[in-house]
C-alpha positions as a printed Julia matrix, in Angstrom:
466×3 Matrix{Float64}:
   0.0     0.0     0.0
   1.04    3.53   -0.69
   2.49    5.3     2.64
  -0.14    8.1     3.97
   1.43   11.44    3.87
   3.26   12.53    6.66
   2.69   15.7     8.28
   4.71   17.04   11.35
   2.97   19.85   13.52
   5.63   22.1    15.83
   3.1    24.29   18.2
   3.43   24.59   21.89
  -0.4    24.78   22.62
  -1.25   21.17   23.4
  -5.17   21.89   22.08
  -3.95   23.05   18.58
  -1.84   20.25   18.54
  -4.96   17.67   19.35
  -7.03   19.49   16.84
  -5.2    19.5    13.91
  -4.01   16.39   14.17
  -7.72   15.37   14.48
  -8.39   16.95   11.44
  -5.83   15.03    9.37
  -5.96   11.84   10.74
  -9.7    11.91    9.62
  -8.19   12.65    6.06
  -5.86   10.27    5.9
  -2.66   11.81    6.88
   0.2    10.59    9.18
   0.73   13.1    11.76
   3.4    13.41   14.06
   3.34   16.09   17.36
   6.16   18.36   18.56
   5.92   20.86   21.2
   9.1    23.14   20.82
  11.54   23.2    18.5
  13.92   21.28   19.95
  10.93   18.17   19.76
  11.01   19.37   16.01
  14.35   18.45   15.06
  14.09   15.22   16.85
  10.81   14.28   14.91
  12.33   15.61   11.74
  15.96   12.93   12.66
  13.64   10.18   13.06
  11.71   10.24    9.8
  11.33   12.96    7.27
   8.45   14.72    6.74
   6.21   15.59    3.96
   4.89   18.5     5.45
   5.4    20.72    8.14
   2.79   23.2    10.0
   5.09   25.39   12.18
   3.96   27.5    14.83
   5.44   31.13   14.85
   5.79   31.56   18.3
   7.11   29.44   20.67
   9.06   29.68   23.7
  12.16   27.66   23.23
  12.86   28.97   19.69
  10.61   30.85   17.65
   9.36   29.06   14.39
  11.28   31.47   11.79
  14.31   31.41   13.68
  14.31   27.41   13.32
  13.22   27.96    9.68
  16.28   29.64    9.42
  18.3    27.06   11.01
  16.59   24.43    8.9
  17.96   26.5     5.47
  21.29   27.26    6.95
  21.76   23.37    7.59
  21.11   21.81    4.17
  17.8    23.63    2.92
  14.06   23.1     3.84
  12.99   19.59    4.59
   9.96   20.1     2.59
   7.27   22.45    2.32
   6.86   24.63    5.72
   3.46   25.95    6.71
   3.92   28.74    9.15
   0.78   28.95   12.28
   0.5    32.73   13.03
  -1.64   34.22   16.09
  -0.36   37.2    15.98
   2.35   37.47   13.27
   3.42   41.15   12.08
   4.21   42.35    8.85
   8.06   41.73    9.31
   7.66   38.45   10.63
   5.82   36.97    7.86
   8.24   38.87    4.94
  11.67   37.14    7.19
   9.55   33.83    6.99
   8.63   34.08    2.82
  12.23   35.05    2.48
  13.31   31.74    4.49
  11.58   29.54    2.0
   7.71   29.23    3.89
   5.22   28.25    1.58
   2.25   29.54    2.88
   0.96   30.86    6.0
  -2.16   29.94    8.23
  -3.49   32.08   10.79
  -5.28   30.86   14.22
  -8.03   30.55   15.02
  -7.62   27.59   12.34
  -9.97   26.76    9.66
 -10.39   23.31    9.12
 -11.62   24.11    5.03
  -8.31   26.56    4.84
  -6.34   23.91    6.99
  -6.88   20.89    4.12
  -7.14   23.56    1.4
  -3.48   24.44    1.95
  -1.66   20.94    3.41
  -3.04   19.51    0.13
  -1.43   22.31   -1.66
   1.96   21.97   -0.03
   1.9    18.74   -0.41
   1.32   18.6    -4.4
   4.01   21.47   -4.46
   6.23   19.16   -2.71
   5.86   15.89   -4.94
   6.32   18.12   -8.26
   9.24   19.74   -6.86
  10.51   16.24   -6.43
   9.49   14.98   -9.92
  11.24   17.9   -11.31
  14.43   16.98   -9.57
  14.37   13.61  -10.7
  14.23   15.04  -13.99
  16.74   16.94  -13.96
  18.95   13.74  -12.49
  17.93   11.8   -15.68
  18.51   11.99  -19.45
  15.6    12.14  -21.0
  14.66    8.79  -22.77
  11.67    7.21  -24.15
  10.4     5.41  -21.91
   7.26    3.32  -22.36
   6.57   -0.46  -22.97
   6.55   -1.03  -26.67
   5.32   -4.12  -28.41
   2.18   -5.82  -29.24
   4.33   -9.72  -29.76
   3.8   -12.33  -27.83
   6.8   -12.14  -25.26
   6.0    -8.46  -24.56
   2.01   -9.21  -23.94
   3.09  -11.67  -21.43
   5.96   -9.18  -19.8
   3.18   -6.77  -19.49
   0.87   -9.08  -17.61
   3.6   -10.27  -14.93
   3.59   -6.73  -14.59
   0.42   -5.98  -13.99
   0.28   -8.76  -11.6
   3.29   -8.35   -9.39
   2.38   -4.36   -9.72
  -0.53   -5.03   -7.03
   1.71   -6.6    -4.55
   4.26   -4.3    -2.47
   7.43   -6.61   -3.09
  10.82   -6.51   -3.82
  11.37   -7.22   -7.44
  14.69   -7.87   -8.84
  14.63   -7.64  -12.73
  17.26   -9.55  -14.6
  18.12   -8.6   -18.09
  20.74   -7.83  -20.87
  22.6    -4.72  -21.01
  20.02   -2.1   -22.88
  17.07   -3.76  -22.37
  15.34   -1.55  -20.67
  15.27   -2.59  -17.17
  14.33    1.03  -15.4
  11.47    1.28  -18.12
  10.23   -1.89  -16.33
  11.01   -0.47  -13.0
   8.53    2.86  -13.48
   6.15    0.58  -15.12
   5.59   -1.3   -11.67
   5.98    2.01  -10.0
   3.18    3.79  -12.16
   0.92    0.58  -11.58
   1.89   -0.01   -8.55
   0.05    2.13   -4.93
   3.07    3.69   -4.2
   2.34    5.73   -8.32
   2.13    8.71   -6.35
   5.02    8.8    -4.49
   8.69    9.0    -5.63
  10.59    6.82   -7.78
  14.16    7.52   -6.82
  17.24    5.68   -9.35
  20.21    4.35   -7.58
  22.91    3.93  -10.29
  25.08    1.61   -7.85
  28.06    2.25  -10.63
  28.59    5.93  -10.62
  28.42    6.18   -7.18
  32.07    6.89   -5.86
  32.58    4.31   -3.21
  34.06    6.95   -0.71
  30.76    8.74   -0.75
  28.62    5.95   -1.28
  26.84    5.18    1.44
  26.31    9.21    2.86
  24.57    9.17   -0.8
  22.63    6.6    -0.18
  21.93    6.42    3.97
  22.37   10.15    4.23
  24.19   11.6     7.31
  23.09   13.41   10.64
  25.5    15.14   13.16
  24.97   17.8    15.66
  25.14   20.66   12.77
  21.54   18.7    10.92
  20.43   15.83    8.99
  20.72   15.47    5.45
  18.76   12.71    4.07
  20.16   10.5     1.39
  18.6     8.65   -1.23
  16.78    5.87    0.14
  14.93    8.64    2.41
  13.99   10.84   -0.55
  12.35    7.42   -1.83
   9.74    7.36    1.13
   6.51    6.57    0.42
   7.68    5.16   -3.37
  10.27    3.51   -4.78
  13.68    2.54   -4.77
  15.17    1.24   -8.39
  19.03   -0.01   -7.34
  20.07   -0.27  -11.11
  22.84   -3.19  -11.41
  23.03   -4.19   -7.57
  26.19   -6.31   -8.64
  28.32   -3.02   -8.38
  27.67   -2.77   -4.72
  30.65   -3.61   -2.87
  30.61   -5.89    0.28
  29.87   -3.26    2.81
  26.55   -1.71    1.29
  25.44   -5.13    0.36
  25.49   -5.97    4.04
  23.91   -2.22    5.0
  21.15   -2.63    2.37
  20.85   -6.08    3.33
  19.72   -4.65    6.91
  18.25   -1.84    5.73
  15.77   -4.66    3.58
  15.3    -6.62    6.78
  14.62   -4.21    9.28
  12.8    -1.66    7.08
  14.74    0.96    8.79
  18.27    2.86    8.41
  21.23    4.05   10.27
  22.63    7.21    8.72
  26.2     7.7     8.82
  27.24    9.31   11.8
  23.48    8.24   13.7
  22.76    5.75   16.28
  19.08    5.39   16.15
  17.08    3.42   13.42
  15.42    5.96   11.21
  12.08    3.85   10.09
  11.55    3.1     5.88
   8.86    2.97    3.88
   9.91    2.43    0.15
   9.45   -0.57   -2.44
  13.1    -1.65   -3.78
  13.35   -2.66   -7.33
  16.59   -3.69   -8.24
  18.45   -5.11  -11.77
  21.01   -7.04  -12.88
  22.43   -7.69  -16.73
  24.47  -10.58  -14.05
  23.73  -14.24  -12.88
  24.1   -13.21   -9.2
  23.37  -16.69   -8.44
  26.61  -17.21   -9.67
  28.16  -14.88   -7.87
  27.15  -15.97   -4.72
  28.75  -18.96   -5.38
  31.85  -17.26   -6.19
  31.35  -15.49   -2.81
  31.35  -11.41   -4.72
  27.72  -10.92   -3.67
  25.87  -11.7    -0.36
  23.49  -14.66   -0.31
  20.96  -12.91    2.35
  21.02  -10.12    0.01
  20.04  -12.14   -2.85
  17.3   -14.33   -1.61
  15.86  -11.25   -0.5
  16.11   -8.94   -3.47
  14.78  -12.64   -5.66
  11.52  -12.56   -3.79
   9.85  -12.03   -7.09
  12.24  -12.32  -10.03
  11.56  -10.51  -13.34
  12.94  -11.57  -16.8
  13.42   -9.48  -19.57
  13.61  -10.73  -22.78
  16.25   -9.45  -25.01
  15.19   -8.03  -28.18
  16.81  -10.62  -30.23
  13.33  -12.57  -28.79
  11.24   -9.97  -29.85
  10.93   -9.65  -33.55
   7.73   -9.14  -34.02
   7.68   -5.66  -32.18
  10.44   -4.33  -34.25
   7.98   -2.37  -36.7
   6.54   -0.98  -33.58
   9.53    0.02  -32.05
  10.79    1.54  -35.35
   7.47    3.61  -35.96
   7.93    4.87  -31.49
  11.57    5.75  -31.93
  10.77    7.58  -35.05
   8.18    9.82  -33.6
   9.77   10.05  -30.49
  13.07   11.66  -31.92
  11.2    13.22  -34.5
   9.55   15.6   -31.83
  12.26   15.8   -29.02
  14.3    17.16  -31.58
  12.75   18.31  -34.22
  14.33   16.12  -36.96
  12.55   15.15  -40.56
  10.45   12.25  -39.9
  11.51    9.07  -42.21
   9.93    5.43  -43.12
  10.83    2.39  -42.29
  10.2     0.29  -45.62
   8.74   -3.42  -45.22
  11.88   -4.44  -46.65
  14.1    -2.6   -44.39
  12.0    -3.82  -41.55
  12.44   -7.11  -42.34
  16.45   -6.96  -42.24
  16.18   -5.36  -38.48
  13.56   -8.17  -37.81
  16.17  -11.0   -38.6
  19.41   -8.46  -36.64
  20.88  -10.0   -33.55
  20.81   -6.68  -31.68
  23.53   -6.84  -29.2
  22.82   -3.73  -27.89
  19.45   -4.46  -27.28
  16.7    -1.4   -27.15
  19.35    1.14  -26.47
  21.3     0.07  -29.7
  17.81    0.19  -31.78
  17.28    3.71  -30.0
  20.65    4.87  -31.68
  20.54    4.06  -34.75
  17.03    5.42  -35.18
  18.19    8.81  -34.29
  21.75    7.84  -36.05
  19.59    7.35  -39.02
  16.96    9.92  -38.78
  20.38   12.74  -38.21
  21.82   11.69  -41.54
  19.26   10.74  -43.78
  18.48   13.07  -46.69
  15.34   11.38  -47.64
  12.18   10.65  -46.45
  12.3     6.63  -46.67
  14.95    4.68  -44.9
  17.01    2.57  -47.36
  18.88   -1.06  -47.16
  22.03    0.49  -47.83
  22.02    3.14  -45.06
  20.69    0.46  -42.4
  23.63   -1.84  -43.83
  26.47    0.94  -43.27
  24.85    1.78  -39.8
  25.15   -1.85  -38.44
  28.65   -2.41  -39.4
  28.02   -4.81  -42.59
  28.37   -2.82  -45.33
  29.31    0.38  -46.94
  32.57    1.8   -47.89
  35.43    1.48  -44.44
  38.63    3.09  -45.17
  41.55    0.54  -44.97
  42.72    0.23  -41.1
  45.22    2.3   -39.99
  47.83    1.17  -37.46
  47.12    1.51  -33.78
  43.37    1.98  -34.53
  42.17   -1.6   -36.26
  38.27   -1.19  -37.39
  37.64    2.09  -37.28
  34.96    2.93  -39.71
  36.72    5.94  -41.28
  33.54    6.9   -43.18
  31.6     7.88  -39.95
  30.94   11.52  -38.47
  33.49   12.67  -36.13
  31.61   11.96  -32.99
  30.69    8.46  -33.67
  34.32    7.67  -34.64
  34.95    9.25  -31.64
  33.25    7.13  -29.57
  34.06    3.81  -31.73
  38.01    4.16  -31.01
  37.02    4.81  -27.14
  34.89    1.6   -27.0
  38.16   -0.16  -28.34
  40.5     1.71  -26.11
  38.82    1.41  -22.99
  38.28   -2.77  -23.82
  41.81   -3.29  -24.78
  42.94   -1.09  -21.45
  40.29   -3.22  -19.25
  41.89   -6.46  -20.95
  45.22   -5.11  -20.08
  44.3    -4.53  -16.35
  42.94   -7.75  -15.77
  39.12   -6.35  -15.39
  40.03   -3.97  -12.72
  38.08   -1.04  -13.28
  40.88    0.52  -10.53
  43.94   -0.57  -12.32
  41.94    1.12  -15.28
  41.21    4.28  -13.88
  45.11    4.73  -13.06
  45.6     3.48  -16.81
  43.29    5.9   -18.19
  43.92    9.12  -15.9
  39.87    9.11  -15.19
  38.09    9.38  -11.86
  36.02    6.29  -11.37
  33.2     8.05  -11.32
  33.39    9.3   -14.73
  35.17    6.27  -15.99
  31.65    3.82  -15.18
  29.46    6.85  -16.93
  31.97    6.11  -19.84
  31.75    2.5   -19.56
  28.21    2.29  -19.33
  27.6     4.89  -21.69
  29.81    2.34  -24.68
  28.02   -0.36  -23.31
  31.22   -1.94  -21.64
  30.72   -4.68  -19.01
  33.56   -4.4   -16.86
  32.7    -7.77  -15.35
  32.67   -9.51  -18.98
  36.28  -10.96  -20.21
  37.13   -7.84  -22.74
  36.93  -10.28  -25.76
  34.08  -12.18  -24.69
  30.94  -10.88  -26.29
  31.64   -7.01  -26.22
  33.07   -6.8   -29.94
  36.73   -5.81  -29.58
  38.03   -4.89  -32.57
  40.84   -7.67  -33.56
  43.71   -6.81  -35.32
């Protein structure tokens, strides 16, 4: 079930404390009760709010003078109602500046009491949505194919949508496993909540688990991403990148349903669905003792396959037409046909790359066409099998010489980066040294050339031979 919204009310009158929670208990809402301000910052350390009605004046600290503190250590937990009796002018400009959202004066009015919460809180989820998207590249994203392997991936996921599991979805690099995550998300109870991304692999592991666990010392809390996810979900994209120590936090943090920030001592409590994927067999690494059996059994609880688009093609002149018109409006580009016969060839293609190679050479092919139908002979030159290649030069073996810069670009990388991996024996550390890259950027880079740094170099990722 989706988590009720959480509301925290800071007033030191212990009847307009009572009432209001009254009021939103009867609408639904988690409410938690603090007195003084100090009670506030304890209530926010224990679990974050969605919502805050603060009272003005109180005498311990005065509401905008722990607003302030609140902005000065890490920014506005979420949207702040202030609770005025008797506010002046000044008080109410100092609070607007401080980042209140609205402003609710006493005696309280239950219609202008709802009116507003529901307000803040829409304010609040948007805010977060935006975020998110500004986080992501922006990617098509919906679940395309009418064939007979994508009709039954749809149905699992209608099915194990209703149920508030963990789901670990196991697929091929550029498959589209996060596509699958939202789907369960946007079916799911929790649709209205977050739906935070975890990419396990560009997290640097020195900062890894303040990102994800957040931190709290005497100076504030900052919440990291597993908080933000409250009341939603949690997609942990590759788990397999985790190293031993978050295995064994989010192994606890699965278990108990609560979470020790770094720096904390009490259990924070969590209410988020985690998805997780994996292009891996993490059964097999278990047995080769890299990933934690407790971990897996319980991120397995309800496994998710998805097929790789080699399997699926009868949804190729779907995906064709969606790509098309997708790229066609994001960026304005001539639209072009796919003819029956050209379809046919992609039909019968291996697709290594899966979706996300079908999604580039769409747009490759939609960039540099000059007419309005697709032809054999551009589709050949784009997959590799035909058209003119200059003769190889030395030091740079199969480099297609007739392709724009940027693509030739990223071609020699691809067969840089694998011959430096093979070189370093698979360590993505010894290759960062190699390289002169921070590992951060380095598994963007990897990821982004579709680079398995757990794959033997010449084992399936197309090394150019010399």
């Amino acid at each position: 079930m989706a988590a009720a919204a959480r509301v925290l009310v800071v007033d030191d009158e212990p009847d307009i404390r009572s009432t209001i929670r009254d009021i939103l208990e009867d609408e639904g809402y988690a409410v938690d009760l603090a007195e003084s301000a100090a009670a506030a910052r304890e209530a926010r350390r224990r679990q974050r709010p969605d919502v805050v009605l603060l009272d003005i004046w109180m005498p311990d600290l005065d509401g905008v003078s722990l607003l302030r503190e609140w902005n000065e250590r890490g920014g506005l937990p979420c949207p702040v109602i202030m609770i005025s009796g008797h506010g002046t002018v000044e008080t109410a400009v100092e609070a607007t500046r401080l980042g209140a959202w609205d402003f609710i004066e006493k005696p309280i009015s239950l219609a202008k009491l709802l009116l507003v919460v529901g307000h803040a809180l829409e304010a609040g989820r948007l805010k977060r949505e935006n975020e998110g998207l500004r986080r992501q590249l922006p990617a098509p994203g919906d679940l395309v194919g009418s064939g007979r392997a994508m009709q039954a991936l749809r149905a699992q996921i209608d099915k194990i949508a209703a149920h508030d599991t963990g789901v670990l979805v196991v697929g091929e690099p550029g498959t589209g496993k996060e596509t699958i995550a939202r789907a369960l998300h946007d079916r799911s109870a929790r649709r209205a909540g977050p739906f935070v991304t975890v990419a396990a692999g560009a997290i640097a592991r020195e900062t890894a688990a303040l990102a994800l666990f957040g931190a709290e010392d005497a100076n504030g809390v900052q919440h990291g991403l597993f908080e933000q996810a409250n009341g939603g979900t949690l997609y942990l994209d590759e788990v397999a990148e985790l190293d031993p120590e978050l295995q064994l936090r989010l192994s606890s943090v699965i278990e108990r349903r609560a979470l020790i920030r770094c720096g904390g001592h009490e259990p924070v409590a969590l209410d988020a669905r985690v998805i997780a994927a994996t292009a891996h067999d993490l059964g097999a690494l278990v047995a080769a003792g890299r990933f934690r059996e407790e971990l897996y059994y319980q991120l397995k609880i309800v496994p998710l396959a998805v097929p790789p688009l080699r399997e699926r093609g009868d949804d190729i002149p779907e995906l064709l037409r969606y790509h098309t018109d997708w790229f066609a409006n994001r960026d304005q580009l001539p639209y072009r046909n796919f003819p029956v016969a050209v379809q046919n060839r992609l039909r019968h293609y291996a697709w290594p790359g899966n979706l996300r190679e079908l999604r580039n050479l769409v747009q490759r092919l939609l960039v540099l066409g000059s007419t309005s139908e697709v032809t054999l002979e551009e589709v050949e030159a784009a997959l590799g099998s035909g058209g003119a290649v200059a003769a190889p030069v030395p030091g740079v073996a199969g480099i297609d010489f007739s392709l724009p810069l940027r693509e030739a670009r990223e071609q020699f990388e691809r067969a840089y980066l694998l011959h430096q991996l093979d070189a370093a024996g698979g360590s993505v550390g010894k290759l960062a040294k190699a390289v002169g890259m921070e590992r951060t950027h380095l598994y963007r880079k990897l990821k982004d050339l579709d680079i398995d740094p757990r794959m033997p170099a010449r084992e399936g990722q197309g090394v150019p031979t010399p």
